[in-house]
Tab-separated table of C-alpha atoms in Angstrom:
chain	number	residue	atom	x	y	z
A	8	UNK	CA	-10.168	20.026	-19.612
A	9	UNK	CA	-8.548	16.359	-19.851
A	10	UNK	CA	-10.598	13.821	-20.518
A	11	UNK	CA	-11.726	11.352	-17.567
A	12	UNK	CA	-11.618	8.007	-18.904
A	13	UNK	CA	-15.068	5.969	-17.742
A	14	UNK	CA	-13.611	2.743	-16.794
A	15	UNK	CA	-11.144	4.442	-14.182
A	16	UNK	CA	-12.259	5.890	-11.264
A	17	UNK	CA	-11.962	9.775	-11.929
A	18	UNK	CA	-9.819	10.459	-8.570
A	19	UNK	CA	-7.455	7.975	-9.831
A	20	UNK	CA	-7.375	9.179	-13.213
A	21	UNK	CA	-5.916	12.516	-11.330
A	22	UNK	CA	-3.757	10.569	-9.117
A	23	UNK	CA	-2.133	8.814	-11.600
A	24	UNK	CA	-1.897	12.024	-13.867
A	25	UNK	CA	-0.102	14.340	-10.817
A	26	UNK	CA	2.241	11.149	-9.466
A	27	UNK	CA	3.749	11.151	-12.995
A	28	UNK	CA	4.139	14.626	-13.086
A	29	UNK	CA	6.022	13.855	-9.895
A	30	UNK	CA	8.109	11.000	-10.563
A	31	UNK	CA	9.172	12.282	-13.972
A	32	UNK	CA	10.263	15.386	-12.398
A	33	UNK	CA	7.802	17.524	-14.455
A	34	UNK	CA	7.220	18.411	-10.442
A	35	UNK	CA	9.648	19.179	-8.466
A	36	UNK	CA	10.146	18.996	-4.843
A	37	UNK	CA	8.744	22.322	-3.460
A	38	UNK	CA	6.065	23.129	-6.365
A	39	UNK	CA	2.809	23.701	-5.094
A	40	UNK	CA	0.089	22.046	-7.128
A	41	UNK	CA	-3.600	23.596	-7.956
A	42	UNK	CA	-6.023	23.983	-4.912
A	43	UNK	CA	-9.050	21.302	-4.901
A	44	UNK	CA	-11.014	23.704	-5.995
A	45	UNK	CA	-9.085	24.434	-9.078
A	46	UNK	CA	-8.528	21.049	-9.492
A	47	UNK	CA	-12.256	20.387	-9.196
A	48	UNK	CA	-12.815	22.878	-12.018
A	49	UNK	CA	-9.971	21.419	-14.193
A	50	UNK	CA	-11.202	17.344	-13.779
A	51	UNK	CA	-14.830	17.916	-14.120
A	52	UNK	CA	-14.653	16.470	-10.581
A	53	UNK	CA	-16.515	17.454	-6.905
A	54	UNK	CA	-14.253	19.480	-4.256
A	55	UNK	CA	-14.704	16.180	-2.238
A	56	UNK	CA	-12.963	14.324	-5.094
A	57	UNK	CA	-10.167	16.697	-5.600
A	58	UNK	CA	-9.627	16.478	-1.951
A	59	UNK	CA	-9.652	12.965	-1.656
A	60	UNK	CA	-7.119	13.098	-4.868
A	61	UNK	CA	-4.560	15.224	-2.537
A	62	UNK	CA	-4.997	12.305	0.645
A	63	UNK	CA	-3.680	9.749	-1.483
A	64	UNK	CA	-0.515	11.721	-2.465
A	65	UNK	CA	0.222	12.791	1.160
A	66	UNK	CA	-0.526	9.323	2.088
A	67	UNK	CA	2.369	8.076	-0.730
A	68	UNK	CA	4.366	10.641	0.498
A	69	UNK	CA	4.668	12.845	-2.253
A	70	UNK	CA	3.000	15.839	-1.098
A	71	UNK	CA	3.062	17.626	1.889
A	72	UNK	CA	0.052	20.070	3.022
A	73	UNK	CA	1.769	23.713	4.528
A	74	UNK	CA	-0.535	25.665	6.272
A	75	UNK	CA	-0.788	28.759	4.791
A	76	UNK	CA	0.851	27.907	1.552
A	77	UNK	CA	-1.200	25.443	0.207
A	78	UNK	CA	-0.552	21.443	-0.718
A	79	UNK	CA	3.307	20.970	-2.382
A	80	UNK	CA	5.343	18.455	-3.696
A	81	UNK	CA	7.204	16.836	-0.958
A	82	UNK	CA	11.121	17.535	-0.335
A	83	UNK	CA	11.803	14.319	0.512
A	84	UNK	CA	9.186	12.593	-1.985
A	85	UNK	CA	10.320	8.851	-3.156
A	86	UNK	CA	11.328	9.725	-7.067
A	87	UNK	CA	12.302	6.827	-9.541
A	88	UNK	CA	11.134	4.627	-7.201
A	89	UNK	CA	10.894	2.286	-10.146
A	90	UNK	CA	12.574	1.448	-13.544
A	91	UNK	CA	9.059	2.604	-15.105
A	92	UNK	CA	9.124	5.985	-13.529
A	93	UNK	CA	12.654	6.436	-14.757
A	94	UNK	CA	11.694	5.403	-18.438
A	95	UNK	CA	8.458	7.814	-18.068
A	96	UNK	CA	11.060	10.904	-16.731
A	97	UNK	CA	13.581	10.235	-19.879
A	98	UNK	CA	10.347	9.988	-22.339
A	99	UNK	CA	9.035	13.092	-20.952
A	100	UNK	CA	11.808	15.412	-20.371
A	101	UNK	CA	14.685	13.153	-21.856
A	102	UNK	CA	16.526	13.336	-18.348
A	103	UNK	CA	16.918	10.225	-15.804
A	104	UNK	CA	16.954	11.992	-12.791
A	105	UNK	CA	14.490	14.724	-11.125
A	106	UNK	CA	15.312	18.086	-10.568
A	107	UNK	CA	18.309	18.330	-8.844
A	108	UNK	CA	18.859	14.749	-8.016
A	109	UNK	CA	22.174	13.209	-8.863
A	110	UNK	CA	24.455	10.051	-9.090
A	111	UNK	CA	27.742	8.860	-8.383
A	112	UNK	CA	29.054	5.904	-10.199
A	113	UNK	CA	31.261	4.223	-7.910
A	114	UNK	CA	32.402	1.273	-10.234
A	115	UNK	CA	31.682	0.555	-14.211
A	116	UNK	CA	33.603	-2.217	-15.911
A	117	UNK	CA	33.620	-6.153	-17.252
A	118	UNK	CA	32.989	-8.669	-14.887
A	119	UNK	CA	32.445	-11.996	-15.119
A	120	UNK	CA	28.120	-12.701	-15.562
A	121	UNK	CA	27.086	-14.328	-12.193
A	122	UNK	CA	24.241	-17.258	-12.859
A	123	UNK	CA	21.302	-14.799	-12.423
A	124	UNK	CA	22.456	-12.145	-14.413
A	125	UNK	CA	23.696	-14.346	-17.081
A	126	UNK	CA	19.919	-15.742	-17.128
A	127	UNK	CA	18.169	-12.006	-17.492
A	128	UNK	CA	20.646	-11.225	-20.400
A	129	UNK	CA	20.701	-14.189	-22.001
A	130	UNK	CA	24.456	-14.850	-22.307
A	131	UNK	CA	26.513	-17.988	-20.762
A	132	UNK	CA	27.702	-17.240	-17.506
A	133	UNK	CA	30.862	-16.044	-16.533
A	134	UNK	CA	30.991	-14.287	-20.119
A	135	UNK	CA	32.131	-10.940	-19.697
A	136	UNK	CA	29.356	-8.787	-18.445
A	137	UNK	CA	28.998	-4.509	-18.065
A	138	UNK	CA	28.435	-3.612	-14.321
A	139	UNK	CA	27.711	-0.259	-13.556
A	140	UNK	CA	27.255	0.529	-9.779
A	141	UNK	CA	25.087	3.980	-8.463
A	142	UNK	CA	24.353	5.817	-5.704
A	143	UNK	CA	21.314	8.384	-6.343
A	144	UNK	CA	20.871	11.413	-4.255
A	145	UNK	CA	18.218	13.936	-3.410
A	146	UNK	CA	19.025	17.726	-4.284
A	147	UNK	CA	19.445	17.574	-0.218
A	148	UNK	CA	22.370	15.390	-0.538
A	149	UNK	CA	20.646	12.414	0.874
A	150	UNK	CA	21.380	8.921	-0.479
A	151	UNK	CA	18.009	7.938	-2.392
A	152	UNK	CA	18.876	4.073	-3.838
A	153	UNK	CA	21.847	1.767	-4.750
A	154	UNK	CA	21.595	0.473	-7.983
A	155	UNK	CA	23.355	-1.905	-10.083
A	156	UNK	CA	22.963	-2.377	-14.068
A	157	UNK	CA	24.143	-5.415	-15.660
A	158	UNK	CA	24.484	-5.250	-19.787
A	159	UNK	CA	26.007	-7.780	-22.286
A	160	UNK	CA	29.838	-7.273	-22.528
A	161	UNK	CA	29.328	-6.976	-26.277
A	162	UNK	CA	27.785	-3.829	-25.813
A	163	UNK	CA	30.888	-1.782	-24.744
A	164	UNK	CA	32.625	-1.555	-28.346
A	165	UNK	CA	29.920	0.644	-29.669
A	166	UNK	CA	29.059	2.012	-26.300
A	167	UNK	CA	32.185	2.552	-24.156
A	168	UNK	CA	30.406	4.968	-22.145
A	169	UNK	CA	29.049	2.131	-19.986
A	170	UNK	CA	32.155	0.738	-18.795
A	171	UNK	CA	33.516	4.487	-17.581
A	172	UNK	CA	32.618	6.030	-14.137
A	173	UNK	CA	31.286	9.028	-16.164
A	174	UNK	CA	27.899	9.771	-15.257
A	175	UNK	CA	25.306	9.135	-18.386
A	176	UNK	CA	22.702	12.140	-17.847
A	177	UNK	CA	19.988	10.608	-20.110
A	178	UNK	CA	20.838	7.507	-18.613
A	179	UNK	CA	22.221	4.018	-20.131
A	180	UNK	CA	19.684	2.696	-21.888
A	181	UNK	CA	18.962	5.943	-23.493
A	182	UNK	CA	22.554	6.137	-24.711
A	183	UNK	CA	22.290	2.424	-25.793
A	184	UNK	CA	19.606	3.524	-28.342
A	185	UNK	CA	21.803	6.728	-29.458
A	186	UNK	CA	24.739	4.145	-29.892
A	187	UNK	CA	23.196	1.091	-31.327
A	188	UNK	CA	19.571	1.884	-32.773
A	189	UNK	CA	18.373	-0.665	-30.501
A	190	UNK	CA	14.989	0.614	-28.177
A	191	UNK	CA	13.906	0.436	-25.523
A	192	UNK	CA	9.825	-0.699	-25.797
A	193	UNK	CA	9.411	-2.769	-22.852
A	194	UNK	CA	10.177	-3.223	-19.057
A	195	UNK	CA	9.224	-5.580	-16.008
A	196	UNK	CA	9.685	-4.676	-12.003
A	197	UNK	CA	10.158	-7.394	-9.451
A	198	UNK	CA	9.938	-5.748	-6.165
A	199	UNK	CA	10.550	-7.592	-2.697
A	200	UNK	CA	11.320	-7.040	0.610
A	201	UNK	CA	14.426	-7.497	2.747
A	202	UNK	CA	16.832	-7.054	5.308
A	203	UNK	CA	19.544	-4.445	4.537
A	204	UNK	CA	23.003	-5.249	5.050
A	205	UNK	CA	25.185	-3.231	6.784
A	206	UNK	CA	26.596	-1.214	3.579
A	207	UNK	CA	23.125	-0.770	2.651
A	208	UNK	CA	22.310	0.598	5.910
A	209	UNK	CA	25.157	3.108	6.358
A	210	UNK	CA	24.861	4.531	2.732
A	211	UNK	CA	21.092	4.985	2.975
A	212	UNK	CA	21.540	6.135	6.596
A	213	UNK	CA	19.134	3.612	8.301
A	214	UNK	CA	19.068	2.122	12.014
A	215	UNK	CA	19.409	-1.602	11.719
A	216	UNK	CA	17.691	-4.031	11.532
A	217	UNK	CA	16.467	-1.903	9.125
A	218	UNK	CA	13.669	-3.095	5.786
A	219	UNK	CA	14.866	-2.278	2.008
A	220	UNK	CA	12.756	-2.116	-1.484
A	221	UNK	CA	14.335	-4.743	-3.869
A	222	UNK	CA	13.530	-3.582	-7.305
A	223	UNK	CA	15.021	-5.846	-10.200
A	224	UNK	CA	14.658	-4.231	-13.597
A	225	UNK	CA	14.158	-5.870	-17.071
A	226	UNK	CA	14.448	-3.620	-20.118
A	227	UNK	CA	13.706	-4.821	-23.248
A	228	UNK	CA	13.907	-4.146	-26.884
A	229	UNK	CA	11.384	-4.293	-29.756
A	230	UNK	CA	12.787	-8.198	-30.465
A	231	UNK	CA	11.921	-9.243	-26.667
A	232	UNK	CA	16.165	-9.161	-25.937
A	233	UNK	CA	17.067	-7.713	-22.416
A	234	UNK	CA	19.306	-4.687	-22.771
A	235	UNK	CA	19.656	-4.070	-19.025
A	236	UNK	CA	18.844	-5.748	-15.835
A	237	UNK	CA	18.920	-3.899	-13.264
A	238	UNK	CA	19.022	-3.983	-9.324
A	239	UNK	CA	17.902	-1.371	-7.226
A	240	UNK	CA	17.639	-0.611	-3.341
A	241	UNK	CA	15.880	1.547	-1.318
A	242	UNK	CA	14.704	2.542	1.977
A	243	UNK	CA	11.537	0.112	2.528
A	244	UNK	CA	8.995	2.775	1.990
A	245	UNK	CA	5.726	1.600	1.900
A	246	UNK	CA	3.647	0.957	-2.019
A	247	UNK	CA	0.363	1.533	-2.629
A	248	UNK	CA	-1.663	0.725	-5.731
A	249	UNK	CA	-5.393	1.449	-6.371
A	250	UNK	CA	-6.972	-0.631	-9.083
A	251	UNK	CA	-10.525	-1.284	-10.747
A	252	UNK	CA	-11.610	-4.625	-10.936
């Protein structure tokens, strides 16, 4: 049975537990998970508990109840919505992406560090900067995020991988430890809300005026350096966070 930690509350302990099976891709779109009352039985936890654990998945939208069938991960669920979701999935399974999801790099190369980026890496600006641009799809072929990483020019001699439109399966910053010894221990989200613009729009196949999720990514390494900022958009899907205060 896994242990309920006291200072959580024990549906959130559950929560948590089955939204990183999710987002990792441990679950994949389709999978049913345990019954309430199996869950119940597995927790420690009341049937009313369990339930309640399944309404605030359904309500993130990463299940989906079928009559008949039973409570499944959603087919459409938000995955990687996050640059700590996509560090959990590489830890846990050592891929970036969930089952059947994919990416198209549509640009990598050196460009010249714009002010902001030059700030999150550390560098001077206009010094010669990696940009690596993405488009992430669902197994259904649907356009999940745009994403650009930014990385310190420097880093393409011993890892020329990140300036070719080759696809890195375990994902850059796992190939930047494989390369240069260098971990990842630490990241940082900044998520905001805005207008998309009209390529935004048309690749992720919304009706303007249309909201997008803003995600800027920090990763850093055991020395507190940035090894990759990163920008991500997605459809403006509502967050929700439960916390104990």
């Amino acid at each position: 049975m896994p242990k309920v930690e006291r200072s959580i509350p024990p549906y959130m302990q559950v929560v948590t537990h089955l939204r990183g099976q999710i987002t990792s891709g441990e679950l994949s779109p389709g999978d049913l998970l345990p019954p309430d009352r199996a869950l119940a039985e597995e927790w420690g936890i009341s049937r009313a508990t369990a339930q309640k654990v399944i309404t605030v998945l359904r309500t993130e939208g990463l299940v989906e109840t079928v009559q008949g069938s039973g409570t499944r991960v959603a087919r459409t669920a938000p995955l990687h919505h996050s640059g700590y979701d996509r560090a959990l999935s590489v830890r846990r399974t050592g891929r970036i992406y969930a089952e059947g999801e994919y990416a198209r790099i549509t640009s990598a190369g050196l460009e010249p560090a714009p002010a902001d980026v030059a700030e999150a890496l550390g560098i001077a600006e206009g010094a010669p900067a990696i940009r690596r641009i993405r488009v992430t799809y669902s197994a259904q072929d649907v356009a999940l995020s745009m994403s650009t990483s930014w990385l310190d020019g420097a880093l393409s001699a011993s890892a020329p991988a990140l300036v070719s439109t080759e696809r890195i399966r375990e994902g850059s910053w796992h190939y930047l430890e494989t390369r240069t010894g260098r971990s990842v221990v630490s990241g940082q989200d900044r998520i905001s809300v805005r207008l998309a613009t009209d390529e935004e729009a048309e690749l992720l196949a919304l009706e303007q005026p249309a909201a997008v999720k803003v995600t800027k990514t920090t990763l850093r390494d055991e020395d507190g350096v940035t090894l990759e900022y990163g920008v991500s958009v997605t459809e403006g899907r509502e967050s929700i966070y439960d916390y104990s205060v």
